[in-house]
XYZ file of C-alpha atoms in Angstrom:
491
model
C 0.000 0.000 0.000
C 2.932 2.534 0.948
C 4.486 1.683 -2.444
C 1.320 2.329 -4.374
C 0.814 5.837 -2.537
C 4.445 6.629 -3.264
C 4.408 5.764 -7.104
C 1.060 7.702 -6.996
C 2.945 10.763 -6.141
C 6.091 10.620 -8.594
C 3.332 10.723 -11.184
C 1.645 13.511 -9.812
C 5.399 15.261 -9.958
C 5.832 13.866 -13.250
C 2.923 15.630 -14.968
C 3.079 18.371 -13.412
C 7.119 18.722 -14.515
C 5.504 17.499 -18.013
C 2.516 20.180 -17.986
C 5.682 22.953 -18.046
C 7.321 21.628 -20.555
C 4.334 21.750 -22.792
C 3.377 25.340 -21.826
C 6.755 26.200 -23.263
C 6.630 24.261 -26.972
C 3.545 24.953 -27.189
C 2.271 27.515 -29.346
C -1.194 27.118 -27.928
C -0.771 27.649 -24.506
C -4.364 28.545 -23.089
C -5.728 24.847 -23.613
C -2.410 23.545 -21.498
C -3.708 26.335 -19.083
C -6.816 24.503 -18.461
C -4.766 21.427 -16.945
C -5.674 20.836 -13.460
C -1.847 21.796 -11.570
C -2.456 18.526 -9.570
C -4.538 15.376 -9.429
C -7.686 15.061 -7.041
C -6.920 13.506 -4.061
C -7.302 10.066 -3.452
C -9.897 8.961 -1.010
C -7.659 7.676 1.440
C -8.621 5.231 4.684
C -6.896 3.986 7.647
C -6.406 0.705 8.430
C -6.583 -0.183 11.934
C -4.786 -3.471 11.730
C -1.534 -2.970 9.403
C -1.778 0.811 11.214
C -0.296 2.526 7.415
C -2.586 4.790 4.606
C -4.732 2.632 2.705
C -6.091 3.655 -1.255
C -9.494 3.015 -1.899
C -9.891 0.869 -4.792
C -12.655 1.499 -7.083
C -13.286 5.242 -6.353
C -9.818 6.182 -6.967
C -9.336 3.974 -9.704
C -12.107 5.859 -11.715
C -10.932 9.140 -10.521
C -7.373 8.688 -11.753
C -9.135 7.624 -15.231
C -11.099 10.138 -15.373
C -8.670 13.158 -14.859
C -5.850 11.198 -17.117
C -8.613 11.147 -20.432
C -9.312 14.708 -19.740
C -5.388 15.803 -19.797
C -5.235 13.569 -22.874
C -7.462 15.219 -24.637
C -6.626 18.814 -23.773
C -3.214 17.864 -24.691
C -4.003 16.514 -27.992
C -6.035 18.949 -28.862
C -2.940 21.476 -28.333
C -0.566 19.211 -29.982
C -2.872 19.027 -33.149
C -3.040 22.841 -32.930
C 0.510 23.742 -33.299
C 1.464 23.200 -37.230
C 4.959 24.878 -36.372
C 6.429 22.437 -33.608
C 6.306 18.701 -33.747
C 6.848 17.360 -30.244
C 7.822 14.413 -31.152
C 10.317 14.960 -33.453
C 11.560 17.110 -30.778
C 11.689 14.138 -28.257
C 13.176 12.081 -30.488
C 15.980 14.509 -31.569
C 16.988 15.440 -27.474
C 16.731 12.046 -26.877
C 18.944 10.680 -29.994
C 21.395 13.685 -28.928
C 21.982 13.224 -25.658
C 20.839 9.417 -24.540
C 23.101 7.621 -26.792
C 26.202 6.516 -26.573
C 28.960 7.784 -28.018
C 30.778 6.821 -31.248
C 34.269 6.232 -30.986
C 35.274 6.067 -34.398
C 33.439 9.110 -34.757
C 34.658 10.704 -31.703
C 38.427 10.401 -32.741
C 37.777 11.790 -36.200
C 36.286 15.295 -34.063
C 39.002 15.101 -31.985
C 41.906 14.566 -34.629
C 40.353 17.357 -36.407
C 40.499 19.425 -33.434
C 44.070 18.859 -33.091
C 45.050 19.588 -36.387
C 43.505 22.968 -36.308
C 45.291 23.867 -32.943
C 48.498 22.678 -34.882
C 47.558 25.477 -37.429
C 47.075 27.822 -34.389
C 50.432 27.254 -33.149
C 52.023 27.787 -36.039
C 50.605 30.954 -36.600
C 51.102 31.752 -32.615
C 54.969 31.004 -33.552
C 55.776 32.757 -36.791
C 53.396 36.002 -34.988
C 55.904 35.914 -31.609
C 58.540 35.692 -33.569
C 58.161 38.288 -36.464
C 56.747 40.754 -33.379
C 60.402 39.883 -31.583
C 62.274 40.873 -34.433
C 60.410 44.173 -34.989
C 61.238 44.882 -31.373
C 64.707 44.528 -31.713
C 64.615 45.870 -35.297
C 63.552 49.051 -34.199
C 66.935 50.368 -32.442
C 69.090 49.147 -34.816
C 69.813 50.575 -38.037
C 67.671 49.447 -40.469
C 66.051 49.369 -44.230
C 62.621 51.228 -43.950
C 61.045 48.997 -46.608
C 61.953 45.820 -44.563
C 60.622 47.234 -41.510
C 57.664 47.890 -43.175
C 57.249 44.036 -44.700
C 57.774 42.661 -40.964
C 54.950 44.245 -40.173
C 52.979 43.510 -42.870
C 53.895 40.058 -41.991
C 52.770 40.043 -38.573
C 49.380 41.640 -39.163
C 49.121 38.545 -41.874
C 49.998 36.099 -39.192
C 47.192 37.764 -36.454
C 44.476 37.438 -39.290
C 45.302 34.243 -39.758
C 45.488 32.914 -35.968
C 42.036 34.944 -35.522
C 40.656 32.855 -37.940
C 42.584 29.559 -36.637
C 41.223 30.552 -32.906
C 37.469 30.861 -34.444
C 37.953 27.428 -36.670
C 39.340 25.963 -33.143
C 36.148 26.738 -31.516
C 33.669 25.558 -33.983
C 35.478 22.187 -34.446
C 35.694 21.869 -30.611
C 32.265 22.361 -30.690
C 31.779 19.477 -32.965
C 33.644 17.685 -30.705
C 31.599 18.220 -27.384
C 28.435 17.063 -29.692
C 30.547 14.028 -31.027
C 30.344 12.563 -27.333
C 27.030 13.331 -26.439
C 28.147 16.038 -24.406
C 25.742 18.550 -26.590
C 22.886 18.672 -28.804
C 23.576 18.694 -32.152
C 21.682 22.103 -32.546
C 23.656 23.553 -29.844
C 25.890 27.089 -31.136
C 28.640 28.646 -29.936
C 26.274 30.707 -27.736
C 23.910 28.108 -26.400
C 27.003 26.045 -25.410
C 28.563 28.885 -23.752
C 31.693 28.828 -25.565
C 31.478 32.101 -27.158
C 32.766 33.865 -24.419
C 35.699 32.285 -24.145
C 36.124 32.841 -27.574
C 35.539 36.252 -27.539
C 38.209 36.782 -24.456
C 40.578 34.848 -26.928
C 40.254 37.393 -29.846
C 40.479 40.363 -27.665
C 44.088 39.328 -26.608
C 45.145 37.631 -30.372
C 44.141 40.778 -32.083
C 46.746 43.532 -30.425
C 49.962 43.325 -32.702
C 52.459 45.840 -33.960
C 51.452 47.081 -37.491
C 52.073 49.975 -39.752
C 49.094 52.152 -38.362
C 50.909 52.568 -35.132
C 54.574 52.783 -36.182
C 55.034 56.443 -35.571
C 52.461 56.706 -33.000
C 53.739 56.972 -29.199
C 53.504 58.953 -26.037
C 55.952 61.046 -23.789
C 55.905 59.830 -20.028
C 58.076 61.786 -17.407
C 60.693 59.903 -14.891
C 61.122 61.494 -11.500
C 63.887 58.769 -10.400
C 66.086 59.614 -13.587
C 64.420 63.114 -13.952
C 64.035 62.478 -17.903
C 61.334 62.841 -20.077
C 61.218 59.597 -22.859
C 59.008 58.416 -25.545
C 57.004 55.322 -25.284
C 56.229 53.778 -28.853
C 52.769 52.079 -29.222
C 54.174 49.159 -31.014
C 56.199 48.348 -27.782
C 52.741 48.221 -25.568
C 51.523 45.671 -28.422
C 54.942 43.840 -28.302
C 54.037 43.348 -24.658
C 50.210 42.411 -25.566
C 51.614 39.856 -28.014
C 53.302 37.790 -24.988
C 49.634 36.832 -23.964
C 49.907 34.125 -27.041
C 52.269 32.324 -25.261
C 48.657 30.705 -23.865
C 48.137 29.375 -27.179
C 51.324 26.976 -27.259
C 50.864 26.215 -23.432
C 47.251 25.112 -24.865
C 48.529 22.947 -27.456
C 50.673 20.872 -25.464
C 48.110 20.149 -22.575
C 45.888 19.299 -25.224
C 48.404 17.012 -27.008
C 49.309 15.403 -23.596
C 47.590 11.831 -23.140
C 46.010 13.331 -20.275
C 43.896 15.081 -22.548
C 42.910 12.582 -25.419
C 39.703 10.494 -25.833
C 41.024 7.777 -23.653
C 41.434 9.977 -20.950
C 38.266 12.215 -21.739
C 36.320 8.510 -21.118
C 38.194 7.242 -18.014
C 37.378 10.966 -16.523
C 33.878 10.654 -17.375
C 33.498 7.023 -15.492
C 34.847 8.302 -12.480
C 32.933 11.598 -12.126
C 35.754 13.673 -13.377
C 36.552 16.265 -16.350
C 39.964 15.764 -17.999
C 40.608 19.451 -18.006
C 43.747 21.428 -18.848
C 43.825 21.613 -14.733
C 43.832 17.883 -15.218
C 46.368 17.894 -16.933
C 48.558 20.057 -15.001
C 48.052 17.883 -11.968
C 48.906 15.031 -14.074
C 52.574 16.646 -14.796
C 52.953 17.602 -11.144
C 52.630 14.260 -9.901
C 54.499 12.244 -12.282
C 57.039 14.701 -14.051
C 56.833 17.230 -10.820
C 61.098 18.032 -10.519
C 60.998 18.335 -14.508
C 57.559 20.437 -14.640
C 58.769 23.206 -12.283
C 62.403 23.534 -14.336
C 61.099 24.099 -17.527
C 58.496 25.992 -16.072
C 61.464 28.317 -14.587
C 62.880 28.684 -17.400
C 60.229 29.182 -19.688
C 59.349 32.304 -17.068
C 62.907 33.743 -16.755
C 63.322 33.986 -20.730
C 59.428 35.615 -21.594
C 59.799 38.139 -18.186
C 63.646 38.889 -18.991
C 62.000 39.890 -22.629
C 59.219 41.916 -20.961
C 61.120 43.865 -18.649
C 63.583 44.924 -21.428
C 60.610 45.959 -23.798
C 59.582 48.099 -20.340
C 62.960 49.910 -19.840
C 64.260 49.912 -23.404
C 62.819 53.817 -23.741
C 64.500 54.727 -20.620
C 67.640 53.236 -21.432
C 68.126 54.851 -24.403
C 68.077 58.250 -23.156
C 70.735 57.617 -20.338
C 74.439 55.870 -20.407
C 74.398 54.567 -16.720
C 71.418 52.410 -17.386
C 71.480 49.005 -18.798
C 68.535 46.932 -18.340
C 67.969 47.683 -22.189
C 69.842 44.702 -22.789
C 68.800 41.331 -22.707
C 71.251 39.607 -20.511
C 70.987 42.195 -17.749
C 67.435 41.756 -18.080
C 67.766 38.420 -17.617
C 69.824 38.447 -14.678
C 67.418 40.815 -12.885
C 64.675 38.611 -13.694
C 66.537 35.214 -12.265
C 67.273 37.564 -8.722
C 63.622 38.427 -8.740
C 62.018 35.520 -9.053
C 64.330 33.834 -6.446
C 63.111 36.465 -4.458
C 67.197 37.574 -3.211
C 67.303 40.898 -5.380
C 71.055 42.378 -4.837
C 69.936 46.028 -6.635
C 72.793 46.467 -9.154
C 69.849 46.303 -11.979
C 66.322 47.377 -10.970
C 63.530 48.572 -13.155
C 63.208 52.309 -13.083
C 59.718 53.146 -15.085
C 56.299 52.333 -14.272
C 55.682 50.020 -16.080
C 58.715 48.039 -15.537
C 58.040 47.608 -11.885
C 55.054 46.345 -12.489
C 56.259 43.821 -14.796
C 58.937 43.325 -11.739
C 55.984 43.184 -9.282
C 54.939 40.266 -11.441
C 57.869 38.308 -11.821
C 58.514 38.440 -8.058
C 54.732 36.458 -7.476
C 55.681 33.851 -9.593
C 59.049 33.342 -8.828
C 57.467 32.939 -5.336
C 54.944 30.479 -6.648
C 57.547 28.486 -8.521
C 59.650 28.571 -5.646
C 56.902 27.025 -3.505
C 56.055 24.496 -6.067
C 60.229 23.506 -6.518
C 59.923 22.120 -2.507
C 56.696 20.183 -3.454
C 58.294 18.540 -6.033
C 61.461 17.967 -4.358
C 59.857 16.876 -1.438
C 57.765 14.235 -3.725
C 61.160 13.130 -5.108
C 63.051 12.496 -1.754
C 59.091 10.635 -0.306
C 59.403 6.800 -0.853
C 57.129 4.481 -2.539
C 55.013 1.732 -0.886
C 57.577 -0.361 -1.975
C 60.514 1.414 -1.472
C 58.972 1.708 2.490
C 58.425 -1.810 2.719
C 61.916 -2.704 1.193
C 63.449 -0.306 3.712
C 61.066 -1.590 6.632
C 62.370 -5.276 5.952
C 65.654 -4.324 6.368
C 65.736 -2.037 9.157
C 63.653 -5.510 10.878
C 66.419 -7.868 9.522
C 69.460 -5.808 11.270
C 67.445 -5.542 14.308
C 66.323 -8.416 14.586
C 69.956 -9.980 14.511
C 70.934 -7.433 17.237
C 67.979 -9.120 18.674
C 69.531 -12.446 18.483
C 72.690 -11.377 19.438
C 71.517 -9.565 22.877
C 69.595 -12.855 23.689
C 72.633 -14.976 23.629
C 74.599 -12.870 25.398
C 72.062 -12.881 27.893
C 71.850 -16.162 28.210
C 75.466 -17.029 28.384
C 75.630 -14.424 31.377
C 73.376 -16.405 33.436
C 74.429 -19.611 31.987
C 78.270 -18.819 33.691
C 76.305 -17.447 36.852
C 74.384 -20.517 37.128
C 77.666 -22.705 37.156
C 79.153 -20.743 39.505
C 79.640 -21.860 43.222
C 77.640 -20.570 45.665
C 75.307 -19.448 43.501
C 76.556 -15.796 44.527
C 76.185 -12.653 42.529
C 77.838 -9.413 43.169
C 76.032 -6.048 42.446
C 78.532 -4.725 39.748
C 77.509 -7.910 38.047
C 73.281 -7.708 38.609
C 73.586 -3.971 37.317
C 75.256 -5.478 34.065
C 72.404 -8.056 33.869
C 69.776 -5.411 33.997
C 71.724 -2.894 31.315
C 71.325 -5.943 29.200
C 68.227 -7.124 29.861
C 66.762 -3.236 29.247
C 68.645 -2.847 26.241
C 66.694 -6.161 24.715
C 63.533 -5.229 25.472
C 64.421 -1.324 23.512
C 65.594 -3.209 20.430
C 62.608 -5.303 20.903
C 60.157 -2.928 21.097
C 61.650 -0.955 18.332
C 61.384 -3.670 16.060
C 58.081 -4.703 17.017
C 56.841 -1.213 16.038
C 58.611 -1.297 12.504
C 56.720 -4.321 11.781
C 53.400 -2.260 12.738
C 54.350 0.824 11.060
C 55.479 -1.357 7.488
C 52.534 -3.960 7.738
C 49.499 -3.310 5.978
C 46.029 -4.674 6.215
C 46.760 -7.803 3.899
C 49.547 -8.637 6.026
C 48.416 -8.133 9.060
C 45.484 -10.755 7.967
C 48.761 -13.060 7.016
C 50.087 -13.036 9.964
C 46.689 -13.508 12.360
C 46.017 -16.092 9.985
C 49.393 -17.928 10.688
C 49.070 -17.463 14.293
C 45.462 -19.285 14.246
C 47.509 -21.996 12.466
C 49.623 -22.828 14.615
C 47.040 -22.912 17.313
C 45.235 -24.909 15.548
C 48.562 -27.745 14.785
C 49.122 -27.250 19.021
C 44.993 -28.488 19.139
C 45.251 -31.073 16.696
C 48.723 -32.636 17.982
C 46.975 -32.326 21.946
C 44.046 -34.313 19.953
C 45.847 -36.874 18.842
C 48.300 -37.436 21.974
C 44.941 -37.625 24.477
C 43.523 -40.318 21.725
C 46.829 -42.373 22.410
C 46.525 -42.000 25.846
C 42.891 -43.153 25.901
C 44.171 -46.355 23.888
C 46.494 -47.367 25.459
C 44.414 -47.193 29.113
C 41.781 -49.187 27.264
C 44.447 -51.785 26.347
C 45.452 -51.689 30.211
C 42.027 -52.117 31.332
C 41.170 -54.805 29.281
């Protein structure tokens, strides 16, 4: 009877949860209006005996009939209305999208296609970084006009390009998520929420240096030097330009194994999303020592390049200042982010200290994550500890043995000895002894409880009841001789 009333109840839910649905497809929503919001309620009796809610039969039983063939028809009639929106269809195609499995042949394909595209997008990342490096560097050397001008010409190529590559990246990501059932197949960029990402992406791809702003800057004033420099626009999209650096970062999380369709599956079983965090947490645990060096060095070469872009103006228009070049820069980037900073080169302008402000975070961050990792190097294994464990019990347990004899030789020689006299030089050696065995003893017994797990502890209860049990059996059989052979007496 309790189940009855409680399947009676999810159905109520159920239409009503249904009834909204409808209200919103349909396009003829005053009939759906005219639904009753809830079933009428079930004449309902108590039974004195079992002491729970019990359903009338027949009453109800027509009731429920009743009020199902009225919401049939009202919802029939609404369905046959609408000549715009086929509900079933529509059932059919969410239910085709997202309640079958996936296709793995078909899955790979989106996935492979994926990759190739972000293989174009790194290419065009590359040849962009580069080409905007050389213009940087260009630009305070002596140099042909016309080849200037063809750099940058070049590099605004190479932005139109990755713009499209980043939009191409999207839409075949997209194809992707709908590949494993993840989306509809009429899901957009916008429905899937994708777009803005997207959107973020092209507002940091689309700064580059170009032609329009090659004589454009604007003069800032230095109270520490007490000079007055020009600040090129091109430089401030040099500096933009370093934000790509995401793209190649993307590219090899997403062509780690951590991040393929095997991994995208075993994530899925157990709850989880193989992410680009994923994948990050996947390098810090196995490749941790290696993950944090190239991630150090990666940082000191792209800051070291930042904070020379930053005080390159400055340095120009004064002889005593040399973080223009790059391997001063560099070295005041390596003392920053190990957070020691001796002050023979220090960033002077605005925006240099900010880019110094920066590097000294993450230097303390990468810091921080260097002692993690060497901390994970110098922690054992399970089987490393166990190894170790069984050692450390092997050379104490032969002290062990060794403590024992000696113990009992010293009251072996006592016990021969006339008299049967013992001085007190000779009891306190007895007792040094004796205290000493029971240390080593009770510092190997608690290696064996630190190193032994659950299995073995199991193994060794289990050999303990065994050898109980070979005591029983051998008392068994010794009593059953003993009753034989008193029988063979008696008779």
């Amino acid at each position: 009877q309790m189940c009855i009333r409680d399947r009676y109840q999810r159905r109520v839910h159920g239409d009503q949860l249904f009834k909204k649905f409808l209200m919103r497809i349909s396009p003829d929503p005053e009939a759906l209006s005219r639904l009753p919001e809830t079933r009428p309620s079930v004449p309902v009796t108590y039974d004195r005996h079992i002491g729970h809610e019990n359903i009338s039969s027949h009453s109800s039983k027509s009731r429920v009939q009743e009020n199902y063939s009225d919401e049939h028809k009202l919802i029939t009639t609404s369905l046959e209305n609408s000549h715009s929106h086929d509900f079933k269809s529509l059932v059919k195609g969410v239910s085709g999208d997202l309640g079958n499995l996936e296709n793995g042949r078909e899955t790979s394909f989106y996935f492979q296609r994926w990759r190739l595209v972000e293989v174009a997008s790194l290419v065009m990342t590359i040849i962009s970084l580069g080409l905007s490096v050389l213009v940087s560097q260009i630009r305070f050397l002596e140099h042909e006009e016309a080849t200037f001008n063809a750099i940058l010409i070049l590099v605004t190529i190479s932005t139109l390009l990755l713009l499209f590559a980043n939009v191409l990246n999207y839409l075949c990501y997209l194809d992707y998520l709908k590949g494993r059932k993840i989306l509809r197949k009429a899901d957009t960029l916008k429905s899937s929420g994708l777009l803005n990402n997207l959107i973020i992406e092209l507002i940091f791809t689309l700064p580059h240096p170009n032609i329009a702003f090659k004589e454009l800057s604007f003069e800032a004033y230095n109270e520490t030097v007490g000079l007055a420099y020009d600040i090129a626009l091109n430089d401030l999209m040099n500096l933009l330009q370093l934000f790509k650096i995401l793209f190649i970062l993307r590219f090899i999380f997403a062509s780690s194994p951590y991040f393929d369709c095997s991994a995208q599956r075993i994530c899925s079983m157990y709850g989880a999303t193989a992410s680009y965090a994923f994948v990050i947490r996947s390098f810090m645990k196995k490749f941790s020592f290696r993950f944090v060096c190239v991630s150090f060095g990666v940082s000191v070469l792209v800051f070291a390049y930042a904070l020379q872009l930053a005080e390159r103006p400055l340095g120009v228009k004064t002889t005593d200042f040399h973080l223009d070049s790059y391997p001063n820069a560099l070295w005041c980037t390596v003392i920053t982010m190990a957070t020691v900073g001796y002050g023979d080169y220090y960033p002077r302008t605005t925006l240099g200290r900010i880019i110094a402000f920066i590097i000294c975070n993450w230097g303390v961050l990468n810091t921080s994550l260097g002692v993690i990792s060497i901390n994970q190097y110098l922690e054992m294994s399970s089987l490393e500890r166990k190894a170790y464990s069984t050692s450390l019990r092997l050379k104490n347990s032969k002290v062990i043995k060794q403590q024992a004899a000696s113990l009992l030789i010293r009251f072996a020689q006592l016990g021969r000895r006339k008299g049967g006299v013992i001085t007190t030089r000779e009891l306190l050696g007895l007792n040094h002894i004796a205290k000493d065995f029971k240390a080593r003893k009770r510092i190997y017994d608690s290696i064996f409880e630190e190193s032994a797990n659950t299995s073995e502890e199991f193994q060794r209860q289990m050999m303990l009841v065994n050898e109980e049990m070979k005591v029983y059996v051998r008392n068994q059989l010794r009593l059953s001789e003993l009753l034989k052979e008193l029988r063979s007496e008696t008779e």
